[in-house]
CSV table of C-alpha atoms and ligand atoms in Angstrom, one decimal:
chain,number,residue,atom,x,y,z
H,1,UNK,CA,-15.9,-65.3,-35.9
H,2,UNK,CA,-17.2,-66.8,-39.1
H,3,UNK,CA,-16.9,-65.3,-42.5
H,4,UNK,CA,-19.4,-66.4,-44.9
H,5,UNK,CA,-18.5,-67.2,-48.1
H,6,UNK,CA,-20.8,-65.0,-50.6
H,7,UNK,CA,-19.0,-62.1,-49.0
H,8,UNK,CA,-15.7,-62.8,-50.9
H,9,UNK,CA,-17.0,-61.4,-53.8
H,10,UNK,CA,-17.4,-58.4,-52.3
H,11,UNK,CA,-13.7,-57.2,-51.2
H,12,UNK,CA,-13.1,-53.8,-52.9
H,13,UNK,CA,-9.5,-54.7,-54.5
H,14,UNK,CA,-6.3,-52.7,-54.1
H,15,UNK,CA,-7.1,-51.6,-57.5
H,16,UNK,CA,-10.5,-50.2,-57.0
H,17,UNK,CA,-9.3,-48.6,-53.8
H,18,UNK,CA,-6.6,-46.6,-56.0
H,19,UNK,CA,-9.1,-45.7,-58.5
H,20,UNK,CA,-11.3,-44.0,-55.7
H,21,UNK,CA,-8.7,-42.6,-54.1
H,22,UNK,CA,-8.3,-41.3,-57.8
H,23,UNK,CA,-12.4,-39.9,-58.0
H,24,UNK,CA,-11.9,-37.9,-54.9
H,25,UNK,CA,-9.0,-35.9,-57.0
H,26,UNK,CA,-12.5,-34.3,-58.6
H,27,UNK,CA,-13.6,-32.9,-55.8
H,28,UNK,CA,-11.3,-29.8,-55.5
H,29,UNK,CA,-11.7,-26.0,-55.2
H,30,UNK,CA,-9.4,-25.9,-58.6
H,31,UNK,CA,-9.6,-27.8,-62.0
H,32,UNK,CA,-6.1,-27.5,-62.8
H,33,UNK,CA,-4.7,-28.7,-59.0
H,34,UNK,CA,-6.7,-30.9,-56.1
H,35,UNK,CA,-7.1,-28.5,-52.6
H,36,UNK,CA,-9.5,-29.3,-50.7
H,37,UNK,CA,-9.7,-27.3,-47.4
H,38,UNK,CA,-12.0,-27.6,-44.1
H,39,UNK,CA,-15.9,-26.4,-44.0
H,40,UNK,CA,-15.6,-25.8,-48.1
H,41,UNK,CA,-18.1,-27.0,-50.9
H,42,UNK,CA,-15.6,-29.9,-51.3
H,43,UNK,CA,-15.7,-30.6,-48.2
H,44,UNK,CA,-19.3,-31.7,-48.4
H,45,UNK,CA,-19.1,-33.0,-51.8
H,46,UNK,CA,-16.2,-35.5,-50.6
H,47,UNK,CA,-18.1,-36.4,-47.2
H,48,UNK,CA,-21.2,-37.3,-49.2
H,49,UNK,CA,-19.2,-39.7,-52.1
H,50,UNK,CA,-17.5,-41.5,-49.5
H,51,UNK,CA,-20.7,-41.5,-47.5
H,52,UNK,CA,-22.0,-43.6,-50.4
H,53,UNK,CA,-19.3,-46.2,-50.0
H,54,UNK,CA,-19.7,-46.3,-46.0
H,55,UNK,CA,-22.7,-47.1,-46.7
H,56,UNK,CA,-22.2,-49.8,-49.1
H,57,UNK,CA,-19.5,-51.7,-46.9
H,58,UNK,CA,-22.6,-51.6,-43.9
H,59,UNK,CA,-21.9,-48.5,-42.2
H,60,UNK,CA,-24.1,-46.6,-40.7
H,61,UNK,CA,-23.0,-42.7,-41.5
H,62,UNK,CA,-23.2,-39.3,-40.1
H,63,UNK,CA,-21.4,-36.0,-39.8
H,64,UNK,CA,-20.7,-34.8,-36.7
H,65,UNK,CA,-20.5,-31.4,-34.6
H,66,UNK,CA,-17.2,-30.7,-36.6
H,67,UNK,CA,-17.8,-31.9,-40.1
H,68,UNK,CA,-15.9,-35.4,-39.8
H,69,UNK,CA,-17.7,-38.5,-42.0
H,70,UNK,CA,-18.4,-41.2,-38.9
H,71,UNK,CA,-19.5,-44.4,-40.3
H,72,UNK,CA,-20.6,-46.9,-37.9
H,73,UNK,CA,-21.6,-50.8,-37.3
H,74,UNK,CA,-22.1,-52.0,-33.8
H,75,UNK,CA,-20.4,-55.6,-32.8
H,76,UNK,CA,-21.9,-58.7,-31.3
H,77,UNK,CA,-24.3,-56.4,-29.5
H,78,UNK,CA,-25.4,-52.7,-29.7
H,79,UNK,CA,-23.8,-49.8,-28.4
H,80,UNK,CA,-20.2,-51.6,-27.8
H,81,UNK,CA,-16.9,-49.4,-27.5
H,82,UNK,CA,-15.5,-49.0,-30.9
H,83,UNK,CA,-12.5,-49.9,-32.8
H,84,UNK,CA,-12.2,-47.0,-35.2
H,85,UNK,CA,-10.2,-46.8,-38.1
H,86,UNK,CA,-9.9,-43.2,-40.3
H,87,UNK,CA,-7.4,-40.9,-41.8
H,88,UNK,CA,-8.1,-37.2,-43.1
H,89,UNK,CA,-10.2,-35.9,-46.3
H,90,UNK,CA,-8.8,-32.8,-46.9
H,91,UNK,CA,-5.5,-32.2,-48.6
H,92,UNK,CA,-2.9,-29.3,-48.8
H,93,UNK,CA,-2.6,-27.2,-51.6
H,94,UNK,CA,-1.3,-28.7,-55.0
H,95,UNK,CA,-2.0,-32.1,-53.2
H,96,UNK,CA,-1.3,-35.8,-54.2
H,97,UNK,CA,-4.1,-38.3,-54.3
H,98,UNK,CA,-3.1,-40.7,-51.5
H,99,UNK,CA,-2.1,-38.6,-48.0
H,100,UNK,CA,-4.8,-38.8,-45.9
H,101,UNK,CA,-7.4,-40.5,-48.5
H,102,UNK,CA,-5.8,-43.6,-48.7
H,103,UNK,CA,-6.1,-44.4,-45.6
H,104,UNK,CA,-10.1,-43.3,-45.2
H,105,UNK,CA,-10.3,-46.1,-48.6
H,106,UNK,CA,-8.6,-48.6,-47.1
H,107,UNK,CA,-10.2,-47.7,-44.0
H,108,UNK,CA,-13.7,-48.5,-45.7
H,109,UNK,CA,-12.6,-51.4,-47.4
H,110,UNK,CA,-11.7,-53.4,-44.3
H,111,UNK,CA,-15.2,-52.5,-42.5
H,112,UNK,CA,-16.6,-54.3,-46.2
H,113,UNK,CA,-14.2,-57.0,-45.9
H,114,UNK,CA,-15.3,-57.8,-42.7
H,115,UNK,CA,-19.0,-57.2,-43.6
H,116,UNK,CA,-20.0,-60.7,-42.5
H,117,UNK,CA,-17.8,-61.0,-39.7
H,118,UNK,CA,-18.7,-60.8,-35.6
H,119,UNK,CA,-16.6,-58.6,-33.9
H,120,UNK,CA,-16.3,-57.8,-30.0
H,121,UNK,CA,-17.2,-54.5,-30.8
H,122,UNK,CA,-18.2,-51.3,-32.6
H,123,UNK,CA,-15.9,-50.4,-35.9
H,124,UNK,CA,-16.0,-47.2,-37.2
H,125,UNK,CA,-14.8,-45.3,-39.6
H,126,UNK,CA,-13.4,-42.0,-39.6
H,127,UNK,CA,-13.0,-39.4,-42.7
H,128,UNK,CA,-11.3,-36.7,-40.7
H,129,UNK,CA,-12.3,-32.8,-41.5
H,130,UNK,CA,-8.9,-30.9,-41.3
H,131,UNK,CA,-5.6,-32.6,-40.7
H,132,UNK,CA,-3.6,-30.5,-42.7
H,133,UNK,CA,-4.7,-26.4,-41.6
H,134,UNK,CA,-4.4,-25.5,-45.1
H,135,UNK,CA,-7.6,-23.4,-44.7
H,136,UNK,CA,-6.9,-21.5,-41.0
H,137,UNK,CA,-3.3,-22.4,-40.1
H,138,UNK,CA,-4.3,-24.8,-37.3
H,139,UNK,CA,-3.7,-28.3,-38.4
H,140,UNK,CA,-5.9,-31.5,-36.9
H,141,UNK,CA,-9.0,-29.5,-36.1
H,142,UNK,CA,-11.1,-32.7,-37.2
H,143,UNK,CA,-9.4,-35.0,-34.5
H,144,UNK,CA,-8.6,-32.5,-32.1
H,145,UNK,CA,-12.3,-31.8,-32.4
H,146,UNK,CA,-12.7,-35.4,-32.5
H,147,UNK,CA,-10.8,-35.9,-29.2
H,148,UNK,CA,-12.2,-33.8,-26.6
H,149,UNK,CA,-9.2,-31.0,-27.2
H,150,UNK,CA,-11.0,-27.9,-29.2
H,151,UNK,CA,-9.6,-25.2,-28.2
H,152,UNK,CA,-12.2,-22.1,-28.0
H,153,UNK,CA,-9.7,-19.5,-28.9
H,154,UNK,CA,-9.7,-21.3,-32.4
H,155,UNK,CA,-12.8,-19.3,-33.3
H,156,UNK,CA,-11.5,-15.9,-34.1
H,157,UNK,CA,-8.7,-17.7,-36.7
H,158,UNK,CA,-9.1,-16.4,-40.2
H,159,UNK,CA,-8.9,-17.9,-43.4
H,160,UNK,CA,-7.2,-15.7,-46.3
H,161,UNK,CA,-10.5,-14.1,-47.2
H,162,UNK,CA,-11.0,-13.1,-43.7
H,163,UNK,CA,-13.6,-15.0,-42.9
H,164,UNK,CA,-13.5,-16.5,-39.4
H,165,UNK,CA,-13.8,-20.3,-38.4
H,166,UNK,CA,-16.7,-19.1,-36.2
H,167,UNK,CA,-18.3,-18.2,-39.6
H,168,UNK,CA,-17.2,-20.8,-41.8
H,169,UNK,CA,-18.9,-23.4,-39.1
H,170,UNK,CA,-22.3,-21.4,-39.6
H,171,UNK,CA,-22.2,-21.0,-43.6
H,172,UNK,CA,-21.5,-25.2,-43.2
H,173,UNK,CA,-24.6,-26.1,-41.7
H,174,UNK,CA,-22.8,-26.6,-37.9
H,175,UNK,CA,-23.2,-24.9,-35.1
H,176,UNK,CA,-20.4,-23.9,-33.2
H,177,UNK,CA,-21.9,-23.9,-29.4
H,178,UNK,CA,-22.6,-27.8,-30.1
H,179,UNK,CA,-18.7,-28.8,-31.6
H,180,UNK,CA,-18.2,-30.5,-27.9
H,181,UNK,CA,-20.7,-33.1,-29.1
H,182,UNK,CA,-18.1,-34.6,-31.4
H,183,UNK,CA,-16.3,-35.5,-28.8
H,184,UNK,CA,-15.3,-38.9,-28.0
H,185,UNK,CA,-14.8,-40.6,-24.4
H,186,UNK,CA,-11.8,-43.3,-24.1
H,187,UNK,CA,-15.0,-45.7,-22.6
H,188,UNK,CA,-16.4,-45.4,-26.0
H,189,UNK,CA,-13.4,-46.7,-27.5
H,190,UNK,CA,-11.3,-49.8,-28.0
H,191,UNK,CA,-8.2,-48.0,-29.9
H,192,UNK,CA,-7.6,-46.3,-32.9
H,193,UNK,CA,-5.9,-48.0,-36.2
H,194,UNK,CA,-4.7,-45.6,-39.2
H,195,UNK,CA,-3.0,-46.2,-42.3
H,196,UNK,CA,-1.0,-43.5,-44.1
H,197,UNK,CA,1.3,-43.5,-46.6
H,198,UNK,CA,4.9,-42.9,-45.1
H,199,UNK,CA,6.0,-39.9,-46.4
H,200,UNK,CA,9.4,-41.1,-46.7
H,201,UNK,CA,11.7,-43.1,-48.6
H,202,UNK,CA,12.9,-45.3,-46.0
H,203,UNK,CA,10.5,-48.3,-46.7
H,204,UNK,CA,11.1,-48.1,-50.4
H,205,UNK,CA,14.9,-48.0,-49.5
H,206,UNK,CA,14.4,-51.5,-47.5
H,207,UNK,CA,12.1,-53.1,-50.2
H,208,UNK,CA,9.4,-53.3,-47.7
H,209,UNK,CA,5.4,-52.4,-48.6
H,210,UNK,CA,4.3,-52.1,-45.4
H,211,UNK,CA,5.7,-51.3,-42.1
H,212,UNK,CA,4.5,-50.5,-38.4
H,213,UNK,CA,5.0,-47.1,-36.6
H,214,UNK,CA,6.3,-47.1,-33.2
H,215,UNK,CA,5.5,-43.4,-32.1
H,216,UNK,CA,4.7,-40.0,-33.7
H,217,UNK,CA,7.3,-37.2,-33.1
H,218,UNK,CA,6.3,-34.2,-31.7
H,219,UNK,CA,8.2,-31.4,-33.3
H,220,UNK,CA,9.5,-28.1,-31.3
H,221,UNK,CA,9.8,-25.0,-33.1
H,222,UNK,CA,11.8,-22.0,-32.6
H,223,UNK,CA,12.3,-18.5,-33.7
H,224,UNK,CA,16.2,-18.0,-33.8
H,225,UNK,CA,17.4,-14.5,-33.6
H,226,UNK,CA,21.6,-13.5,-34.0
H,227,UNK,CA,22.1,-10.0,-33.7
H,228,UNK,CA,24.9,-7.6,-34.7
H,229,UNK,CA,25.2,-4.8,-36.1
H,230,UNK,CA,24.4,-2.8,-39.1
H,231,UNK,CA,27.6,-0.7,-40.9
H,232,UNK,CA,28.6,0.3,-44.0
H,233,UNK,CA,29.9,-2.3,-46.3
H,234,UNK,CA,32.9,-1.0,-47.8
H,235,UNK,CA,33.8,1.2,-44.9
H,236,UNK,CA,34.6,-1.8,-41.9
H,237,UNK,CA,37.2,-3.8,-41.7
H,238,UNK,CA,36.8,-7.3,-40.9
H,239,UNK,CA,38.3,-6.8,-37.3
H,240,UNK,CA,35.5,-4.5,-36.9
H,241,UNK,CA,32.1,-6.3,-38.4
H,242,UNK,CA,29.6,-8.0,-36.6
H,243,UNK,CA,28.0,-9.6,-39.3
H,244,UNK,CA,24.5,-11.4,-38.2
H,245,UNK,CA,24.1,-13.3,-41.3
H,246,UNK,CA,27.8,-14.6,-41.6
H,247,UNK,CA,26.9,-15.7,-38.2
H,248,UNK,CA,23.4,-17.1,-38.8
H,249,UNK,CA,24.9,-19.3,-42.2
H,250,UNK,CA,27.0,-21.0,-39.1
H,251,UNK,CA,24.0,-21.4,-37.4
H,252,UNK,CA,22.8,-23.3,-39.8
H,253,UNK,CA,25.9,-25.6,-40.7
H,254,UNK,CA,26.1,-26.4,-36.8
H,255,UNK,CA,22.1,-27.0,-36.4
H,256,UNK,CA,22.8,-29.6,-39.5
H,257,UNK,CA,25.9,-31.3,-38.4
H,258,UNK,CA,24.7,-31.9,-34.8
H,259,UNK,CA,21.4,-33.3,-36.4
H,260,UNK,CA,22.8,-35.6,-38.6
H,261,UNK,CA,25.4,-37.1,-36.1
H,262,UNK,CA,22.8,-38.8,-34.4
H,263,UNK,CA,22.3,-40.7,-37.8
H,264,UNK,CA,24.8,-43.2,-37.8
H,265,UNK,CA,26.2,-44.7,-42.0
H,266,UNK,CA,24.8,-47.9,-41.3
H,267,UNK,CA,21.4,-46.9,-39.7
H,268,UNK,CA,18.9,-47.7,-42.8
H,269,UNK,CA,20.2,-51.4,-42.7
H,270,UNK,CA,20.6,-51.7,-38.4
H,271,UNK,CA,18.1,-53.5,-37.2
H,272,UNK,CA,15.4,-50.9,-35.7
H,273,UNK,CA,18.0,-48.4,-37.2
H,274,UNK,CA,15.3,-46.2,-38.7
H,275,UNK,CA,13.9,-45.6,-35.2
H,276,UNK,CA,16.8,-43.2,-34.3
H,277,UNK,CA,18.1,-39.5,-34.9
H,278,UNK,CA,17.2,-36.2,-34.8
H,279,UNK,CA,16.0,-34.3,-37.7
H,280,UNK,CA,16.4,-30.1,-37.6
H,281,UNK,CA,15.3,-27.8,-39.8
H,282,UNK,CA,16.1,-24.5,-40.8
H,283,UNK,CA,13.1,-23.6,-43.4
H,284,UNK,CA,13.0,-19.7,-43.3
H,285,UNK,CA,15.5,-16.9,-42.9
H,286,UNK,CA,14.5,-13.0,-42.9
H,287,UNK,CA,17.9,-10.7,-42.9
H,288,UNK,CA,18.0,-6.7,-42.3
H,289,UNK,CA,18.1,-4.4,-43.5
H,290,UNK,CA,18.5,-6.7,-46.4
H,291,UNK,CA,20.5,-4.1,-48.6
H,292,UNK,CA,23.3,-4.8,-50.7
H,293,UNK,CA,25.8,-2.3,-49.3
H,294,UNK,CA,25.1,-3.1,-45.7
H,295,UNK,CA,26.3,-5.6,-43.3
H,296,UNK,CA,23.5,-7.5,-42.3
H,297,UNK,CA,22.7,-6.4,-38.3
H,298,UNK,CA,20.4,-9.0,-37.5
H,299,UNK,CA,19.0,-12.5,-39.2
H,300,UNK,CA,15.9,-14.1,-38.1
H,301,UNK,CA,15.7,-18.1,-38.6
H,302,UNK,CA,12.7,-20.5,-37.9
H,303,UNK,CA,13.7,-24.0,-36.8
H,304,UNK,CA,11.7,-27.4,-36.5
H,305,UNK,CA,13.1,-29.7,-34.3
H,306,UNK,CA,11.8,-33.8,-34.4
H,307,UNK,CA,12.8,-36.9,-32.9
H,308,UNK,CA,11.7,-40.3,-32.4
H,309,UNK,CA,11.1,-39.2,-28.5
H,310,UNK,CA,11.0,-36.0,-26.6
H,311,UNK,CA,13.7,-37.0,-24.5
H,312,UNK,CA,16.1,-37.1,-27.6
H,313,UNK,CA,14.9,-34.5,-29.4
H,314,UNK,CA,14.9,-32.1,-25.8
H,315,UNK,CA,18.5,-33.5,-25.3
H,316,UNK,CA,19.5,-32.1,-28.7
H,317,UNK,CA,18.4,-28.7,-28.7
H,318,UNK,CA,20.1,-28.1,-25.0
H,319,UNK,CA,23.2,-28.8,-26.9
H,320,UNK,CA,22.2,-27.0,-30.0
H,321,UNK,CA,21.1,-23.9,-27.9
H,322,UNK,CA,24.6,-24.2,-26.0
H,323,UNK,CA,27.0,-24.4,-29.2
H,324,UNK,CA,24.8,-21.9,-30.8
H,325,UNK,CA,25.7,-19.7,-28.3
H,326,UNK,CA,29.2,-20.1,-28.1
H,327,UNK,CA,29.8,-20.1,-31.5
H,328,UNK,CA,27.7,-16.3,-31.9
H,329,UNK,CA,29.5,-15.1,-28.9
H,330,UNK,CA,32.8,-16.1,-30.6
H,331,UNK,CA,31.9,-13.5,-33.2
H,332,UNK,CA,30.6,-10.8,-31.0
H,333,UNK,CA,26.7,-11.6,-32.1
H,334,UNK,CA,23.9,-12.4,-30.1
H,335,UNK,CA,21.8,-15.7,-30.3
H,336,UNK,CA,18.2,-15.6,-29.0
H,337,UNK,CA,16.0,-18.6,-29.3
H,338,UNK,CA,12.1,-18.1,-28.6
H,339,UNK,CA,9.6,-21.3,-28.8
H,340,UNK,CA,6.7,-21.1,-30.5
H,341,UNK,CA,5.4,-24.3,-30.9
H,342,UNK,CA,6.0,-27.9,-29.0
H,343,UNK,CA,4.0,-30.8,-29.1
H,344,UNK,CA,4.2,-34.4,-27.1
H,345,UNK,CA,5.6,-37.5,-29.1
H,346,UNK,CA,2.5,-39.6,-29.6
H,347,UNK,CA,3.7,-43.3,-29.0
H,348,UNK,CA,2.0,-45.8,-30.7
H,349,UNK,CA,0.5,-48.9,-27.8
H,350,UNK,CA,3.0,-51.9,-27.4
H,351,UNK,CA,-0.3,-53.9,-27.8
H,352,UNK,CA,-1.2,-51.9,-31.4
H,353,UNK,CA,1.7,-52.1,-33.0
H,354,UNK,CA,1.6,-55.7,-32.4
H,355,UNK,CA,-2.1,-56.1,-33.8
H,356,UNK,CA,0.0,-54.1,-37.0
H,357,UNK,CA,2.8,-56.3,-36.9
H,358,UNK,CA,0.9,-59.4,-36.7
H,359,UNK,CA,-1.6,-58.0,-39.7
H,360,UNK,CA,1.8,-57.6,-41.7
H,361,UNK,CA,3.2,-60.9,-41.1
H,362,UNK,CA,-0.2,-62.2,-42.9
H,363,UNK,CA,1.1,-61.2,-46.1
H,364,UNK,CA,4.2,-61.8,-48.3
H,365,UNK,CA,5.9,-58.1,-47.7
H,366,UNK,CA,9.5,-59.4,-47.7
H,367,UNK,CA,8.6,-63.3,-46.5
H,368,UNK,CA,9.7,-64.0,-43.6
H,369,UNK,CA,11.9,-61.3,-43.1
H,370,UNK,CA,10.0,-59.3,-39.3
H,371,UNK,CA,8.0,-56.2,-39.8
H,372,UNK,CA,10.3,-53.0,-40.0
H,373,UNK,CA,9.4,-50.6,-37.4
H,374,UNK,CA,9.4,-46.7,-37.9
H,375,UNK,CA,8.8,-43.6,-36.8
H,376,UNK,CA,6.8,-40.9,-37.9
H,377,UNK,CA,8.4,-37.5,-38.8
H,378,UNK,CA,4.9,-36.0,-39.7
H,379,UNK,CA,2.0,-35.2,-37.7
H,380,UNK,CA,-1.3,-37.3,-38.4
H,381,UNK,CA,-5.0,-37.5,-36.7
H,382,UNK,CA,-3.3,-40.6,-34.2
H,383,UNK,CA,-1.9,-38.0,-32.7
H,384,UNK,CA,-4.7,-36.4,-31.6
H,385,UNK,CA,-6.9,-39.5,-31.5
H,386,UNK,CA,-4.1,-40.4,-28.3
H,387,UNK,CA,-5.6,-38.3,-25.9
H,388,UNK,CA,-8.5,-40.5,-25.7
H,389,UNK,CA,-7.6,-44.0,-27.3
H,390,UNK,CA,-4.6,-46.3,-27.8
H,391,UNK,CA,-3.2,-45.9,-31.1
H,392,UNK,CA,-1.8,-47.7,-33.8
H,393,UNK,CA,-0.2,-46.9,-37.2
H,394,UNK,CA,0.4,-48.9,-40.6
H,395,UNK,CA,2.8,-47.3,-42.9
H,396,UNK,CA,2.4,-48.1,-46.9
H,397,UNK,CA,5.6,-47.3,-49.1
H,398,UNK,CA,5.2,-44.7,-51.2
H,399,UNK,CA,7.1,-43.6,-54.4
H,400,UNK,CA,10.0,-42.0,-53.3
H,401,UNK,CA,9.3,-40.9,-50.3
H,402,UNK,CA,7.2,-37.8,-52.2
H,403,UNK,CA,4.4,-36.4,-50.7
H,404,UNK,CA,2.3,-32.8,-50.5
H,405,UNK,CA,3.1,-33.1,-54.1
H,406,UNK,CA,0.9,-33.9,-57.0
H,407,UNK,CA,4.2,-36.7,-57.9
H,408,UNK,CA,2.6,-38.5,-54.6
H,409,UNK,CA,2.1,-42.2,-55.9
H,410,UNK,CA,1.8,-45.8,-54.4
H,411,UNK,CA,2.3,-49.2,-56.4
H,412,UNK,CA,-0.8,-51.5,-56.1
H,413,UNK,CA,0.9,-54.4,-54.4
H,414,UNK,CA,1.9,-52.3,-51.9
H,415,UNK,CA,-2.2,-51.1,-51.3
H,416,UNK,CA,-3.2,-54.7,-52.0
H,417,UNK,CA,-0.6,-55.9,-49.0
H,418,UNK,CA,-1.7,-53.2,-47.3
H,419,UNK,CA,-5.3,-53.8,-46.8
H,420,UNK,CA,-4.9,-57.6,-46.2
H,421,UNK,CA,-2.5,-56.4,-43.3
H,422,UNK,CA,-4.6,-53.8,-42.2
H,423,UNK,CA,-7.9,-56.1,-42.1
H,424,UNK,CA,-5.6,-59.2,-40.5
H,425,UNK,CA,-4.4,-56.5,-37.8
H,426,UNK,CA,-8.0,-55.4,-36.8
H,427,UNK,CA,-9.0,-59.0,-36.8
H,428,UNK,CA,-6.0,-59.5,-34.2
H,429,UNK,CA,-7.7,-56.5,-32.3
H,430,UNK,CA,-10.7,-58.6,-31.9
H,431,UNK,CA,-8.7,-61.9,-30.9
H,432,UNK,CA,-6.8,-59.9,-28.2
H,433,UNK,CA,-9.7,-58.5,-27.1
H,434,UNK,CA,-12.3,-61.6,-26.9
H,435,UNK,CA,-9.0,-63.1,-25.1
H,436,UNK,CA,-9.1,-60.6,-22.4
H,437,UNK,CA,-12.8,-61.1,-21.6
H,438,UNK,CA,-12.6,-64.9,-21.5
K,501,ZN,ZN1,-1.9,-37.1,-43.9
């Protein structure tokens, strides 16, 4: 691999890479917030900006069957399988400027950066479509299209208008029979490298920039019913009442004090400590017949269930469900629990998170202190990228731990660290991999 020199001049700098991330805020379907949802006119407009840059840092660009920006070089020779590298260009509503974008910038800015260097294969670049579902509810219908995993029943889901994704991919310019063509085959692909901002507070809390994710949780969601019964308020004694939400506000307490015994004191400072625990959440409770003067018969609560691994997190909710239980039948109620939603961890590959760790030790993030590991409590595109590539995450601190916010912020050092580790780390990727053919 040689570098030539002339291309030093060229390395966008942590600085421009904030101020882009900065010009995408424009492209929003309001002037006073940034939202920017799938198959929508800023949806094109943001494709065709960074387009432009792709294209500046050598890319060859497209969009494919599903609306994702693909920019493209080819290696040492043509039609090599490709090291890709993306994050997501749509946002939530009310969005900061860095989730998701951040990562397609810095994503960019390392396929420039290593404009003039051969590689042992393809490196592209993904802007991802939809991570988020703000538009139809769904989240990661970019990747999942990206991956092979589209799901046909997806076409009838409506946005709030009413208008149907079947439609929304027609008034777009795509044509839903051909969405399998953006799918990719593992032979096509060497792994897939993303960079996100964490989310979370824990790197700021170890005065770390950058740090490496060992897996993506898959969360489990439940619909938790306790049931009583419904009676006047003044009229029952306590010896008679069956009170659902007394009973449900227990629920809660337990679901929160099982959770956070898996988090020992002295966990952000243990070494790998911030790669255990089970978080639970409680985020929604309907009570009825919700009237001041009557004793609440029934109280329905959602819950979200994540952990660094399914076996922890499946290990938790058998004792949740169990306690939960008890304690309801202790009071004469009724607990139901119905799932709704579960999804596989995503593990990031032993040989990936090394590539990231290596990238990271390349910089001054903390001297010689090792790379902190973490997982990730939020979904991304990696997880659907893992059904056909190895995977690999680098996490950027971000100011405290704020996020789906417009308050979402990152310090340039941190960006600057960050795309020195995240070009040393895709560099390793080649090393690795000219290793394994020699
Ligand atoms: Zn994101």
């Amino acid at each position: 691999m040689t570098t030539r020199p002339s291309e030093v001049a060229e390395r966008t700098s942590a600085a421009e890479a904030l101020e882009r991330c900065s010009e995408l805020d424009l492209f929003s379907a309001s002037p006073h917030h940034l939202e920017r949802a799938y198959l929508t006119p800023e949806h094109r407009a943001v494709n065709e900006r960074v387009a432009v840059w792709m294209e500046r840092a050598g890319l060859t660009t497209r969009v494919d069957a599903a609306g994702n920006l693909v920019g493209r070089r080819e290696g040492a020779t043509p039609g090599l399988p490709a090291l890709v590298l993306g994050s997501h260009l749509d946002t939530v509503p009310d969005a900061g400027s860095y989730d998701g974008m951040l990562g397609v910038v810095m994503a960019v800015a390392v396929a420039e950066r290593l404009r003039g260097t051969a590689l042992p294969f393809a490196l592209e670049v993904y802007g991802f479509s939809d991570e988020e579902g703000t538009r139809f509810g769904k989240a990661l219908l970019g990747s999942q299209a990206a991956s092979g995993q589209w799901d046909p029943d997806w076409w009838d889901l409506r946005d709030k208008n009413g208008t149907t994704l079947h439609q929304a991919f027609k008034e777009f310019g795509l044509d839903p029979a051909r969405v399998g063509e953006a799918a990719r085959q593992p032979d096509e692909l060497v792994g897939y490298l993303e960079a996100h901002i964490e989310q979370g507070p824990q790197l700021e809390a170890a005065d770390r920039s950058l740090g490496y994710v060992t897996t993506i949780a898959g969360a489990r969601r439940f619909r938790l019913t306790v049931t009583g019964e419904a009676r006047h308020a003044g009229g029952t004694p306590y010896d008679r009442r069956r009170d659902a939400l007394v009973g449900a506000s227990e629920v809660i307490a337990t679901i929160e004090r099982l959770a956070r015994s898996t988090w020992a004191a002295d966990d952000a400072s243990a070494e790998g400590g911030a790669d255990r625990g089970v978080i639970a959440t409680v985020g929604r409770i309907e009570v009825s017949p919700g009237a001041v003067n009557v004793i609440p018969g029934r109280a329905d609560l959602s819950l979200d269930l994540r952990a660094a691994t399914d076996e922890e997190r499946d290990a938790m909710w058998d004792r949740m469900e169990a306690e939960l239980t008890a304690l309801c039948d202790a009071r004469g109620l009724r607990f139901e629990a119905r799932e709704n939603h579960r999804a596989f961890a995503a593990p990031c590959a032993p040989w990936l998170q090394q590539a990231v760790v290596a990238g990271i030790g390349t910089t001054d993030d903390r001297g010689a202190d090792a790379p902190m590991g973490l997982w990730s409590r939020a979904g991304h595109d990696a997880m659907a990228m893992a059904a056909v590539a190895d995977i690999g995450m680098l996490f950027l601190r971000c100011f405290d731990g704020i996020s789906h916010h417009p308050g979402e912020d990152v310090r340039a050092i941190d960006v600057a660290r960050g795309l020195d580790a995240f070009e040393a780390a895709v560099l390793e990727v080649a090393r690795v991999r000219a290793g394994d053919r020699s």
